[in-house]
Amino acid sequence: MLLLNHLWIILVLPLAGAAINGLLGKNWPKVIVNWVAISSVSLAFLAVLELVREFSHLADSQIPYGGNYFNWITAGNFRIDFALQVDQLTVIMLLTVSFVGMLIHIYSTGYMAHEGGYYRFFSYLNLFMFFMMTLVMAANLIVMFVGWEGVGLCSYLLVGFWFLKQSAISAGKKAFITTRIGDFGFTVGILLAFWTFSSVDFGAMFRQAATMTPDTMSHAGVLTAIAILLFLGAIGKSAQLPLYVWLPDAMEGPTPVSALIHAATMVTAGVYMVARMNPVFSRAPIAMLLVGIVGALTAFYAATIGICQTDIKKVLAYSTISQLGYMFLGCGVGAYAAGIFHLMTHAFFKGLLFLAAGSVIHAMGGEQDMFKMGGLRKQIPVTYWSMLAATLAIAGIPGFAGFFSKDEILDAAGSGPHANIWLWLLGIIGAGITSFYMFRLIFLTFFGSPRYDEHKTHVHESPKNMTIPLMILAFLSIFGGWVAAPHLVGGPNHFEEFLHPVFAAYAPTAGVEQGASLAGSAGKSGGVAPSGGMELLHSLTGPPVIVAVIGLLLAWWLYIKRPDAPAQLAKKMHGLYTLVYNKYYVDEIYAALIVRPLLWISTNVLWHVVDEGIIEGIVNGSAHVARGSGSKLRELQSGNARSYASWVVIGAVGVTMLLLGILGMVH
């Protein structure tokens, strides 16, 4: 039980890689930097595999298994230990983060080979792995908060990696500041949780929550307040409405950063946190409904923006926002396992989509506009087939990873215990739009005639250290969801069964009133359970598959069969097209209503009035008074004996008059 008794080893490995490369890598050749960076995350992945092996031999009564390694903070009754734990949810997250992270590190050695600051880039990547694993393995909210803020810091550093590029600097600051808004709510939620439970340890909080009366839709208590405040942090970190605006701009960072941080791992921290805090959320139906509404609206809204984008990475950015919305939708309707399942499959196919997009950009000499590509499938076949597999997965085509996880979420939204027809409908429409804009990306990039200067752009396949990770992730994008396949024929869902102890341990004993009463249910209803064959037929011919196929065919018709039609449609629907193309002008609205007023107040009120007028006025005024008084008093020291004698006489007269006045008052 080496790893179970020393969980900190998994954290130390990437931290050591970050420290070694950060302190010494500047003077090393790239091969040594590669060796340090990749070895650290590879050893961490192997350590996770050993942890999983040891974990599989634990008795149920020992789970979650953890340890307190040292007392960190003590202030009165407030005591925080640096404590780590592992359970089934931790295992899924650790495997996903460490394996995908390792592949992206390998890919980066090819993609970043000719960039400056090479050692710094890998130091930041290793540091991110340390903080992400800290977040996942935390046994209390404070240690989780350290990882939470740490991945935000690494996001800022990596988005602004090209710090001589103004757009990258602005994007990094935007990401950092926007997520701080949500983190304020997260911080207050932690304080309220401690005030309520007298502890921030997960086990202690959940045991107390299990003894509390659940809130209802008509009565929101402290559990609802805690859940909503924590969810505010998730909205910022996982780029949900209305704090999603930082993620598209974060594409200014190198493509491997987009794949690792802004697709596969960091942005899923909010989903993980909600799933981890399920004993609180499950007893706060208003908060659960809010999670579902925000998730469904984000899934639909971000998908509509993706329709009109021309930058290949921006399309994938809005796709990420949309898919995160599906994860929150799953958690909001009580299907926590389905939300985590989609988190895992999304890490495979979205990580692959970004890496394949990076391979396309590499092949095109830095070009990111899809309308300046075309006909690339024969020149870069490995990239094409890998990206096609990921596109089929995200579209929810049967047999691919995304089909299994997305179908579970939509099924829970339509016919689960907390079903809501409006959330289900938004999810279905969003799924159809997702299929359309993803196949639009495929057709514009890889099909048709080249729309670039073939004499100036020498298209070439990426090196093996970039294509091998693509092939591995393509395999997982196809088969990564098959762990749930038996469920389609009436058998068990192995993924859900594995996570069942996490979400059942502190589940409410009675049903908690949820937003289903708001709108009823949709999809399958009660009655006789369908047979395995009927279950499979329903899944293969259900609404999610139908809308996915419609989206595919519509994209084919517009961009292959009738390539002139999109321009005509854009011209006919100019107003709507302009609105969507400009992302509903949300950034401009935020700038007009929030950014510019704050800048005006900061400049004209806080700076010129408060700082210069009041604070500096008091400080400088005191100095002026002291200096003026000193100058006048200095004139008294003239060195003239006659002048001194005059002042003595004046003083004596003054004292005499004062004494006479006092005597007169006494008598």
C-alpha positions as CSV (number, residue, x, y, z in Angstrom):
1,M,0.0,0.0,0.0
2,L,2.9,2.4,-0.8
3,L,0.8,4.9,-2.8
4,L,-2.3,4.7,-0.6
5,N,-0.2,5.6,2.4
6,H,1.8,8.2,0.6
7,L,-0.6,10.0,-1.8
8,W,1.6,13.0,-1.7
9,I,4.1,11.2,-4.0
10,I,1.7,11.7,-6.9
11,L,1.8,15.5,-6.3
12,V,5.5,15.8,-5.7
13,L,6.5,14.3,-9.1
14,P,5.0,17.1,-11.4
15,L,6.0,19.7,-8.8
16,A,9.6,18.5,-8.9
17,G,9.5,18.7,-12.8
18,A,8.2,22.3,-12.6
19,A,10.9,23.3,-10.1
20,I,13.8,21.7,-11.9
21,N,12.9,23.1,-15.3
22,G,11.9,26.4,-13.9
23,L,15.1,26.9,-12.0
24,L,17.7,25.2,-14.2
25,G,16.1,24.6,-17.6
26,K,17.1,28.0,-19.1
27,N,20.6,26.8,-19.8
28,W,19.7,23.2,-20.8
29,P,19.2,21.8,-24.3
30,K,15.6,21.1,-25.2
31,V,16.1,17.3,-25.0
32,I,16.9,17.5,-21.3
33,V,13.9,19.8,-20.7
34,N,11.8,17.3,-22.5
35,W,13.2,14.4,-20.4
36,V,12.5,16.2,-17.1
37,A,9.0,17.4,-18.1
38,I,7.7,14.2,-19.7
39,S,9.4,11.9,-17.1
40,S,7.7,13.7,-14.2
41,V,4.2,13.4,-15.7
42,S,4.8,9.9,-16.9
43,L,6.0,8.8,-13.5
44,A,2.9,10.5,-12.0
45,F,0.7,8.5,-14.4
46,L,2.4,5.3,-13.5
47,A,2.0,6.2,-9.8
48,V,-1.8,6.7,-10.5
49,L,-2.0,3.2,-12.1
50,E,-0.3,1.7,-9.0
51,L,-2.7,3.7,-6.8
52,V,-5.7,2.3,-8.8
53,R,-4.3,-1.3,-8.3
54,E,-4.0,-0.7,-4.6
55,F,-7.3,1.0,-4.4
56,S,-9.0,-2.0,-6.0
57,H,-8.1,-4.2,-3.0
58,L,-9.6,-1.8,-0.4
59,A,-12.7,-2.9,1.5
60,D,-15.8,-0.7,1.0
61,S,-15.6,0.4,4.6
62,Q,-12.2,2.0,4.0
63,I,-13.4,4.2,1.1
64,P,-12.7,7.1,0.9
65,Y,-9.1,6.4,1.9
66,G,-6.9,9.3,2.9
67,G,-4.4,10.8,5.2
68,N,-3.6,14.0,7.1
69,Y,0.1,14.7,6.4
70,F,0.5,17.8,8.5
71,N,-1.4,20.5,10.3
72,W,-1.5,23.5,8.0
73,I,-3.6,26.2,9.6
74,T,-4.9,26.6,13.2
75,A,-6.9,29.6,14.4
76,G,-9.1,28.9,17.4
77,N,-11.6,26.3,16.3
78,F,-10.5,26.6,12.7
79,R,-8.1,23.8,12.0
80,I,-7.0,22.8,8.5
81,D,-4.8,19.7,7.8
82,F,-3.0,19.2,4.5
83,A,-5.2,16.1,3.8
84,L,-5.6,14.0,0.7
85,Q,-8.1,11.3,-0.1
86,V,-9.0,8.8,-2.8
87,D,-12.3,7.3,-3.8
88,Q,-13.9,6.2,-7.0
89,L,-14.5,9.7,-8.2
90,T,-10.9,10.6,-7.5
91,V,-9.7,7.5,-9.4
92,I,-11.6,8.6,-12.6
93,M,-10.3,12.1,-12.4
94,L,-6.7,11.1,-11.7
95,L,-6.6,8.7,-14.6
96,T,-8.1,11.2,-17.0
97,V,-5.9,14.2,-15.9
98,S,-2.6,12.2,-15.7
99,F,-3.0,10.3,-19.0
100,V,-4.3,13.1,-21.1
101,G,-1.8,15.4,-19.5
102,M,1.0,13.0,-20.4
103,L,-0.1,12.8,-24.0
104,I,-0.3,16.6,-24.3
105,H,3.2,17.0,-22.9
106,I,4.5,14.6,-25.5
107,Y,2.6,16.5,-28.3
108,S,4.0,19.8,-27.0
109,T,7.6,18.7,-27.7
110,G,6.8,18.8,-31.4
111,Y,4.4,21.8,-31.4
112,M,6.6,24.1,-29.3
113,A,9.9,22.9,-30.8
114,H,10.8,26.2,-32.4
115,E,9.3,28.6,-29.8
116,G,11.3,30.7,-27.3
117,G,10.8,30.2,-23.6
118,Y,10.7,26.4,-24.1
119,Y,11.8,25.5,-20.5
120,R,9.3,28.0,-19.1
121,F,6.4,26.5,-21.0
122,F,7.1,23.0,-19.7
123,S,7.6,24.3,-16.2
124,Y,4.2,25.9,-16.3
125,L,2.6,22.7,-17.7
126,N,4.1,20.6,-14.9
127,L,3.0,23.1,-12.3
128,F,-0.5,22.9,-13.7
129,M,-0.5,19.1,-13.3
130,F,0.5,19.5,-9.7
131,F,-2.3,22.0,-8.9
132,M,-4.9,20.0,-10.8
133,M,-4.1,16.8,-9.0
134,T,-4.1,18.7,-5.7
135,L,-7.6,19.9,-6.5
136,V,-8.8,16.4,-7.4
137,M,-7.2,14.6,-4.4
138,A,-8.1,17.2,-1.8
139,A,-9.9,15.9,1.3
140,N,-11.3,19.3,2.4
141,L,-12.4,22.6,0.8
142,I,-9.3,24.6,1.7
143,V,-6.9,22.2,0.0
144,M,-9.3,22.0,-3.0
145,F,-9.2,25.8,-3.0
146,V,-5.4,25.8,-3.3
147,G,-5.6,23.6,-6.3
148,W,-8.5,25.7,-7.6
149,E,-6.6,28.9,-7.5
150,G,-3.4,27.2,-8.6
151,V,-4.9,26.1,-11.9
152,G,-6.2,29.6,-12.4
153,L,-2.7,31.0,-11.9
154,C,-1.3,28.4,-14.4
155,S,-4.0,29.3,-16.9
156,Y,-3.0,33.0,-16.6
157,L,0.7,32.1,-17.1
158,L,0.0,29.8,-20.1
159,V,-2.6,32.0,-21.9
160,G,-0.2,34.9,-21.7
161,F,2.8,32.7,-22.5
162,W,3.6,34.9,-25.6
163,F,3.9,37.9,-23.4
164,L,5.2,40.2,-26.1
165,K,1.9,39.8,-27.9
166,Q,-0.7,42.3,-26.6
167,S,-3.7,40.1,-27.4
168,A,-2.2,37.3,-25.3
169,I,-1.5,39.6,-22.4
170,S,-5.1,40.9,-22.5
171,A,-6.5,37.4,-22.8
172,G,-4.5,36.2,-19.8
173,K,-5.7,39.2,-17.7
174,K,-9.3,38.7,-18.8
175,A,-9.2,35.0,-17.8
176,F,-7.7,35.8,-14.4
177,I,-10.1,38.6,-13.6
178,T,-13.2,37.0,-14.8
179,T,-12.7,33.8,-12.9
180,R,-12.0,35.9,-9.8
181,I,-15.6,37.1,-9.9
182,G,-16.8,33.5,-9.5
183,D,-14.1,32.7,-7.0
184,F,-15.4,35.4,-4.7
185,G,-18.7,33.4,-4.4
186,F,-16.7,30.2,-4.0
187,T,-14.7,31.8,-1.1
188,V,-17.9,33.0,0.7
189,G,-19.4,29.5,0.2
190,I,-16.4,28.0,2.0
191,L,-16.8,30.4,4.9
192,L,-20.6,29.7,5.1
193,A,-19.9,25.9,5.0
194,F,-17.5,26.3,7.9
195,W,-20.0,28.4,9.8
196,T,-22.6,25.7,9.2
197,F,-20.7,22.5,9.7
198,S,-17.8,23.8,11.9
199,S,-15.5,21.9,9.5
200,V,-14.5,22.1,5.8
201,D,-13.5,18.4,5.8
202,F,-15.6,16.6,3.2
203,G,-16.4,13.6,5.4
204,A,-17.4,15.7,8.4
205,M,-19.5,18.1,6.2
206,F,-21.3,15.3,4.4
207,R,-22.1,13.3,7.6
208,Q,-23.7,16.4,9.1
209,A,-25.5,17.3,5.8
210,A,-27.0,13.8,5.9
211,T,-28.6,14.5,9.2
212,M,-30.1,17.8,8.1
213,T,-33.6,18.2,6.7
214,P,-33.3,18.8,2.9
215,D,-34.4,22.2,1.6
216,T,-37.4,22.3,-0.7
217,M,-38.4,24.4,-3.8
218,S,-40.5,26.5,-1.5
219,H,-38.0,26.9,1.3
220,A,-34.3,27.7,0.6
221,G,-32.1,27.3,3.7
222,V,-28.4,27.4,4.4
223,L,-27.7,24.3,2.2
224,T,-29.1,26.1,-0.8
225,A,-27.0,29.2,0.0
226,I,-23.8,27.1,0.3
227,A,-24.6,25.2,-2.9
228,I,-25.3,28.4,-4.9
229,L,-22.2,30.2,-3.7
230,L,-20.0,27.3,-4.5
231,F,-21.7,27.0,-7.9
232,L,-20.7,30.7,-8.6
233,G,-17.1,29.6,-8.5
234,A,-17.9,26.8,-10.9
235,I,-19.6,29.2,-13.3
236,G,-16.4,31.2,-13.5
237,K,-13.9,28.4,-13.6
238,S,-15.9,26.3,-16.1
239,A,-16.9,29.2,-18.3
240,Q,-20.7,29.1,-18.0
241,L,-23.2,31.9,-18.5
242,P,-22.6,34.8,-17.8
243,L,-18.9,34.4,-17.0
244,Y,-17.9,32.4,-20.1
245,V,-16.3,35.3,-22.0
246,W,-12.8,34.5,-20.9
247,L,-12.5,31.1,-22.6
248,P,-12.7,32.1,-26.3
249,D,-10.1,34.7,-25.8
250,A,-7.9,32.2,-24.0
251,M,-7.3,30.6,-27.4
252,E,-4.5,33.2,-27.7
253,G,-2.3,30.7,-25.8
254,P,-0.4,27.9,-27.5
255,T,-2.7,25.1,-28.8
256,P,-1.4,22.5,-26.3
257,V,-2.6,24.8,-23.6
258,S,-6.0,25.0,-25.1
259,A,-6.1,21.2,-25.2
260,L,-4.9,20.5,-21.7
261,I,-6.3,23.4,-19.6
262,H,-9.2,24.8,-21.6
263,A,-10.7,21.6,-22.9
264,A,-9.7,18.5,-21.0
265,T,-8.9,19.4,-17.4
266,M,-9.0,22.8,-15.7
267,V,-12.4,23.9,-17.0
268,T,-13.9,20.7,-15.8
269,A,-12.9,21.6,-12.2
270,G,-16.3,23.2,-11.6
271,V,-18.1,20.0,-12.7
272,Y,-15.9,17.9,-10.4
273,M,-16.6,20.3,-7.5
274,V,-20.4,20.0,-7.9
275,A,-20.1,16.2,-8.2
276,R,-17.9,16.1,-5.1
277,M,-20.3,18.3,-3.1
278,N,-23.3,16.2,-4.2
279,P,-24.5,15.5,-0.6
280,V,-25.1,19.3,-0.3
281,F,-26.5,19.9,-3.8
282,S,-28.8,16.9,-3.6
283,R,-30.4,18.5,-0.5
284,A,-30.8,21.9,-2.2
285,P,-33.3,21.5,-5.1
286,I,-33.3,25.2,-6.0
287,A,-29.5,25.0,-6.4
288,M,-29.8,21.9,-8.5
289,L,-32.4,23.5,-10.7
290,L,-30.1,26.5,-11.1
291,V,-27.2,24.2,-12.1
292,G,-29.4,22.5,-14.7
293,I,-30.8,25.8,-16.1
294,V,-27.3,27.4,-16.4
295,G,-25.9,24.2,-18.0
296,A,-28.7,23.8,-20.6
297,L,-28.8,27.5,-21.5
298,T,-25.0,27.5,-21.9
299,A,-25.0,24.4,-24.0
300,F,-27.5,25.9,-26.4
301,Y,-26.2,29.5,-26.4
302,A,-22.6,28.6,-27.0
303,A,-23.5,26.2,-29.7
304,T,-25.3,28.9,-31.6
305,I,-22.2,31.1,-31.6
306,G,-20.1,28.2,-32.9
307,I,-22.2,28.1,-36.1
308,C,-20.7,31.3,-37.6
309,Q,-17.1,31.4,-36.3
310,T,-14.3,31.1,-38.8
311,D,-11.3,30.6,-36.5
312,I,-10.8,26.9,-36.0
313,K,-9.8,27.3,-32.4
314,K,-12.6,29.7,-31.6
315,V,-15.1,27.1,-32.9
316,L,-13.6,24.5,-30.6
317,A,-13.6,27.1,-27.7
318,Y,-17.4,27.6,-28.0
319,S,-17.8,23.9,-28.4
320,T,-16.0,23.4,-25.1
321,I,-18.3,25.9,-23.3
322,S,-21.3,24.1,-24.8
323,Q,-20.1,20.6,-23.7
324,L,-19.4,21.9,-20.2
325,G,-23.0,23.0,-20.2
326,Y,-24.0,19.4,-20.8
327,M,-22.0,18.2,-17.9
328,F,-23.7,20.7,-15.6
329,L,-27.0,19.7,-17.0
330,G,-26.3,16.2,-16.0
331,C,-25.4,17.2,-12.5
332,G,-28.4,19.5,-12.3
333,V,-30.9,16.7,-13.0
334,G,-29.2,14.5,-10.5
335,A,-27.2,12.4,-13.0
336,Y,-23.9,13.0,-11.4
337,A,-22.3,9.9,-12.8
338,A,-23.5,10.8,-16.3
339,G,-21.9,14.3,-15.9
340,I,-18.6,12.8,-14.9
341,F,-18.8,10.2,-17.7
342,H,-19.2,13.1,-20.2
343,L,-16.3,14.9,-18.5
344,M,-14.1,11.8,-19.2
345,T,-15.2,11.2,-22.8
346,H,-15.0,15.0,-23.5
347,A,-11.4,15.0,-22.3
348,F,-10.6,12.4,-24.9
349,F,-12.4,13.8,-27.9
350,K,-12.0,17.5,-27.1
351,G,-8.4,17.1,-26.2
352,L,-8.0,15.4,-29.6
353,L,-9.9,18.1,-31.4
354,F,-7.6,20.8,-30.1
355,L,-4.5,18.8,-30.8
356,A,-5.7,18.0,-34.3
357,A,-6.5,21.7,-34.8
358,G,-2.9,22.4,-33.7
359,S,-1.7,19.9,-36.3
360,V,-3.7,21.6,-39.0
361,I,-2.3,25.0,-37.9
362,H,1.2,23.6,-37.9
363,A,0.6,22.2,-41.4
364,M,-0.8,25.5,-42.7
365,G,2.1,27.5,-41.3
366,G,0.1,29.2,-38.6
367,E,-3.2,29.9,-40.4
368,Q,-6.3,29.4,-38.3
369,D,-9.1,30.7,-40.6
370,M,-11.0,27.7,-41.9
371,F,-12.1,29.7,-45.0
372,K,-8.4,29.8,-46.0
373,M,-8.0,26.0,-45.8
374,G,-9.8,23.2,-47.7
375,G,-8.8,20.0,-49.3
376,L,-6.3,18.9,-46.6
377,R,-7.5,15.4,-46.0
378,K,-5.0,13.9,-48.5
379,Q,-2.0,15.9,-47.4
380,I,-2.4,15.3,-43.6
381,P,-4.3,12.0,-43.4
382,V,-3.5,11.1,-39.8
383,T,-4.7,14.5,-38.6
384,Y,-7.8,14.2,-40.8
385,W,-8.9,10.7,-39.6
386,S,-8.1,11.5,-36.0
387,M,-10.2,14.7,-36.1
388,L,-13.0,13.0,-37.9
389,A,-13.1,10.4,-35.1
390,A,-13.3,13.2,-32.5
391,T,-16.0,15.0,-34.5
392,L,-18.1,11.8,-34.7
393,A,-17.7,11.4,-30.9
394,I,-18.7,15.0,-30.0
395,A,-21.7,14.9,-32.4
396,G,-23.0,11.8,-30.6
397,I,-22.9,9.4,-33.5
398,P,-23.6,5.8,-32.2
399,G,-20.6,3.8,-31.3
400,F,-18.4,6.7,-30.5
401,A,-17.5,7.9,-26.9
402,G,-19.7,11.0,-26.9
403,F,-22.8,9.0,-27.9
404,F,-22.8,7.1,-24.7
405,S,-22.2,9.9,-22.3
406,K,-24.3,12.6,-23.9
407,D,-27.2,10.1,-24.4
408,E,-27.2,9.4,-20.6
409,I,-27.4,13.1,-19.8
410,L,-30.2,13.8,-22.1
411,D,-32.0,10.6,-21.0
412,A,-31.8,11.8,-17.4
413,A,-33.0,15.3,-18.3
414,G,-35.9,13.8,-20.2
415,S,-37.1,10.9,-18.1
416,G,-35.0,10.8,-14.9
417,P,-36.3,11.6,-11.4
418,H,-35.6,15.3,-11.8
419,A,-36.6,15.5,-15.5
420,N,-37.5,18.8,-17.0
421,I,-38.8,19.0,-20.6
422,W,-37.4,22.5,-21.2
423,L,-33.9,21.6,-20.2
424,W,-34.2,18.4,-22.2
425,L,-35.4,20.4,-25.3
426,L,-32.5,22.9,-25.0
427,G,-30.1,19.9,-24.8
428,I,-31.5,18.2,-27.8
429,I,-31.4,21.4,-30.0
430,G,-27.9,22.1,-28.8
431,A,-26.9,18.6,-29.7
432,G,-28.1,19.1,-33.3
433,I,-26.3,22.4,-33.6
434,T,-23.1,20.8,-32.3
435,S,-23.2,18.2,-35.0
436,F,-23.8,20.9,-37.6
437,Y,-20.9,23.2,-36.7
438,M,-18.5,20.4,-36.0
439,F,-19.1,18.9,-39.5
440,R,-18.9,22.4,-40.9
441,L,-15.4,22.5,-39.5
442,I,-14.5,19.2,-41.0
443,F,-15.9,20.0,-44.5
444,L,-14.3,23.5,-44.6
445,T,-10.9,22.3,-43.4
446,F,-10.5,19.0,-45.2
447,F,-12.8,18.9,-48.2
448,G,-13.3,20.9,-51.3
449,S,-10.7,22.7,-53.3
450,P,-7.7,24.4,-51.5
451,R,-8.5,28.0,-50.7
452,Y,-4.8,28.9,-49.9
453,D,-1.8,29.6,-52.0
454,E,-0.3,26.2,-52.7
455,H,2.9,27.8,-53.8
456,K,3.5,29.6,-50.6
457,T,2.0,27.2,-48.1
458,H,3.7,23.8,-48.1
459,V,1.2,21.5,-46.3
460,H,2.8,18.6,-44.4
461,E,1.9,16.1,-41.8
462,S,3.0,16.7,-38.3
463,P,6.0,14.8,-36.8
464,K,5.4,11.5,-34.9
465,N,5.6,13.1,-31.5
466,M,2.5,15.0,-32.5
467,T,0.6,12.3,-34.5
468,I,1.0,9.4,-32.0
469,P,-0.9,11.2,-29.2
470,L,-3.6,12.0,-31.9
471,M,-3.9,8.3,-32.7
472,I,-4.1,7.3,-29.0
473,L,-6.8,9.9,-28.3
474,A,-8.7,8.8,-31.5
475,F,-8.8,5.3,-30.2
476,L,-10.2,6.5,-26.9
477,S,-12.7,8.8,-28.7
478,I,-14.0,5.7,-30.4
479,F,-13.9,3.1,-27.6
480,G,-13.7,5.2,-24.4
481,G,-17.4,5.1,-23.9
482,W,-17.9,1.4,-24.4
483,V,-17.7,0.8,-20.7
484,A,-21.4,1.8,-20.7
485,A,-22.3,-0.2,-23.8
486,P,-24.0,-3.2,-22.0
487,H,-26.5,-0.7,-20.7
488,L,-27.9,-0.3,-24.2
489,V,-29.0,-4.0,-24.3
490,G,-30.4,-4.1,-20.8
491,G,-27.2,-4.9,-19.0
492,P,-25.2,-2.9,-16.4
493,N,-23.6,0.5,-16.9
494,H,-20.2,-0.3,-15.5
495,F,-19.1,3.3,-15.3
496,E,-22.2,4.3,-13.2
497,E,-21.9,1.2,-11.0
498,F,-18.2,2.1,-10.3
499,L,-19.2,5.6,-9.2
500,H,-22.4,4.5,-7.4
501,P,-20.8,4.4,-3.9
502,V,-19.7,8.1,-4.1
503,F,-23.2,9.4,-5.0
504,A,-25.2,6.9,-2.9
505,A,-23.3,7.2,0.3
506,Y,-25.0,10.4,1.5
507,A,-28.0,10.5,-0.9
508,P,-31.2,11.8,0.6
509,T,-33.3,8.9,1.9
510,A,-36.5,10.6,0.5
511,G,-37.0,12.2,-2.9
512,V,-36.1,15.8,-2.9
513,E,-38.5,18.2,-4.7
514,Q,-36.9,19.4,-7.9
515,G,-37.7,21.6,-10.8
516,A,-39.5,18.8,-12.6
517,S,-42.7,20.2,-11.1
518,L,-41.9,23.3,-13.1
519,A,-42.3,21.6,-16.4
520,G,-43.0,18.0,-16.1
521,S,-41.0,15.3,-17.8
522,A,-40.2,14.2,-21.3
523,G,-39.0,11.1,-23.1
524,K,-39.4,7.7,-21.6
525,S,-41.8,7.4,-18.7
526,G,-42.7,4.8,-16.1
527,G,-44.2,1.4,-16.8
528,V,-42.7,-1.9,-17.9
529,A,-39.0,-1.7,-18.4
530,P,-38.0,-2.1,-22.0
531,S,-36.2,-5.3,-23.2
532,G,-32.5,-5.1,-24.2
533,G,-33.4,-5.0,-27.9
534,M,-35.9,-2.3,-27.4
535,E,-33.5,-0.3,-25.3
536,L,-30.8,-0.5,-28.0
537,L,-33.4,0.5,-30.7
538,H,-34.5,3.4,-28.6
539,S,-30.9,4.6,-28.1
540,L,-30.0,4.2,-31.8
541,T,-33.1,5.9,-33.1
542,G,-33.8,8.4,-30.3
543,P,-33.9,12.2,-30.6
544,P,-30.2,12.7,-29.8
545,V,-29.1,10.5,-32.7
546,I,-31.7,12.0,-35.1
547,V,-30.7,15.6,-34.5
548,A,-27.0,14.6,-34.8
549,V,-27.7,13.0,-38.2
550,I,-29.7,16.0,-39.3
551,G,-26.9,18.4,-38.3
552,L,-24.4,16.2,-40.3
553,L,-26.6,16.2,-43.4
554,L,-27.3,19.9,-43.2
555,A,-23.6,20.7,-43.0
556,W,-22.9,18.4,-45.9
557,W,-25.6,20.1,-48.0
558,L,-24.4,23.6,-47.3
559,Y,-20.6,23.1,-47.5
560,I,-20.2,20.2,-49.9
561,K,-23.3,19.9,-52.1
562,R,-24.1,23.7,-52.3
563,P,-21.0,25.6,-51.2
564,D,-22.5,28.8,-52.4
565,A,-25.5,28.5,-50.2
566,P,-23.9,29.7,-46.9
567,A,-23.0,33.1,-48.3
568,Q,-26.5,33.5,-49.8
569,L,-28.1,32.6,-46.5
570,A,-25.8,35.0,-44.6
571,K,-26.8,37.7,-47.0
572,K,-30.6,37.0,-46.7
573,M,-30.3,36.8,-42.9
574,H,-27.8,39.6,-42.6
575,G,-29.0,40.9,-39.2
576,L,-29.2,37.6,-37.5
577,Y,-25.9,36.4,-39.1
578,T,-24.1,39.6,-37.9
579,L,-25.5,39.2,-34.4
580,V,-24.3,35.6,-34.1
581,Y,-21.0,36.2,-35.9
582,N,-20.3,39.0,-33.4
583,K,-21.1,36.7,-30.5
584,Y,-24.3,38.6,-29.6
585,Y,-22.1,41.6,-28.8
586,V,-21.8,40.4,-25.2
587,D,-18.2,41.6,-24.9
588,E,-19.2,45.0,-26.1
589,I,-22.2,45.1,-23.7
590,Y,-19.9,44.1,-20.8
591,A,-17.4,46.8,-21.8
592,A,-20.2,49.4,-22.0
593,L,-22.0,48.5,-18.8
594,I,-19.2,47.2,-16.6
595,V,-15.6,47.7,-17.9
596,R,-15.7,51.4,-19.0
597,P,-17.8,52.6,-16.0
598,L,-15.4,50.9,-13.6
599,L,-12.5,52.4,-15.5
600,W,-14.1,55.9,-15.3
601,I,-14.9,55.5,-11.6
602,S,-11.3,54.2,-11.0
603,T,-9.8,57.1,-12.9
604,N,-12.0,60.1,-12.1
605,V,-13.2,59.2,-8.6
606,L,-10.9,56.7,-6.9
607,W,-7.7,58.1,-8.5
608,H,-8.2,61.9,-8.9
609,V,-10.7,62.5,-6.1
610,V,-10.0,59.9,-3.4
611,D,-6.3,59.3,-4.0
612,E,-5.0,62.6,-5.2
613,G,-7.7,64.9,-3.7
614,I,-8.3,63.3,-0.3
615,I,-5.5,60.9,0.6
616,E,-2.6,62.9,-1.0
617,G,-4.3,66.1,0.0
618,I,-4.2,65.1,3.7
619,V,-0.7,63.8,3.5
620,N,0.7,66.6,1.4
621,G,-1.4,69.2,3.3
622,S,0.0,68.1,6.6
623,A,3.5,68.4,5.2
624,H,2.8,71.9,3.9
625,V,1.4,73.0,7.2
626,A,4.3,71.6,9.1
627,R,6.8,73.1,6.7
628,G,5.1,76.5,6.8
629,S,4.8,76.5,10.6
630,G,8.4,75.5,10.9
631,S,9.5,78.3,8.6
632,K,7.6,80.9,10.7
633,L,8.9,79.6,14.0
634,R,12.4,79.5,12.6
635,E,12.2,83.3,12.1
636,L,11.9,83.7,15.9
637,Q,15.4,82.3,16.3
638,S,17.1,85.5,15.1
639,G,20.1,85.5,17.4
640,N,19.2,89.1,18.6
641,A,19.2,89.5,22.4
642,R,16.8,92.5,22.3
643,S,14.3,90.4,20.3
644,Y,14.6,87.5,22.8
645,A,14.0,90.0,25.7
646,S,10.9,91.3,24.0
647,W,9.5,87.8,23.8
648,V,10.3,87.1,27.4
649,V,8.4,90.3,28.4
650,I,5.4,89.3,26.2
651,G,5.4,85.9,27.7
652,A,5.5,87.2,31.3
653,V,2.6,89.6,30.6
654,G,0.6,86.7,29.1
655,V,1.2,84.5,32.0
656,T,0.3,87.3,34.5
657,M,-2.9,88.0,32.7
658,L,-3.8,84.3,32.7
659,L,-3.2,84.0,36.5
660,L,-5.2,87.2,37.2
661,G,-8.1,85.8,35.2
662,I,-8.0,82.5,37.1
663,L,-7.9,84.3,40.5
664,G,-10.9,86.5,39.4
665,M,-12.9,83.3,38.5
666,V,-12.1,81.8,41.9
667,H,-13.3,84.9,43.8
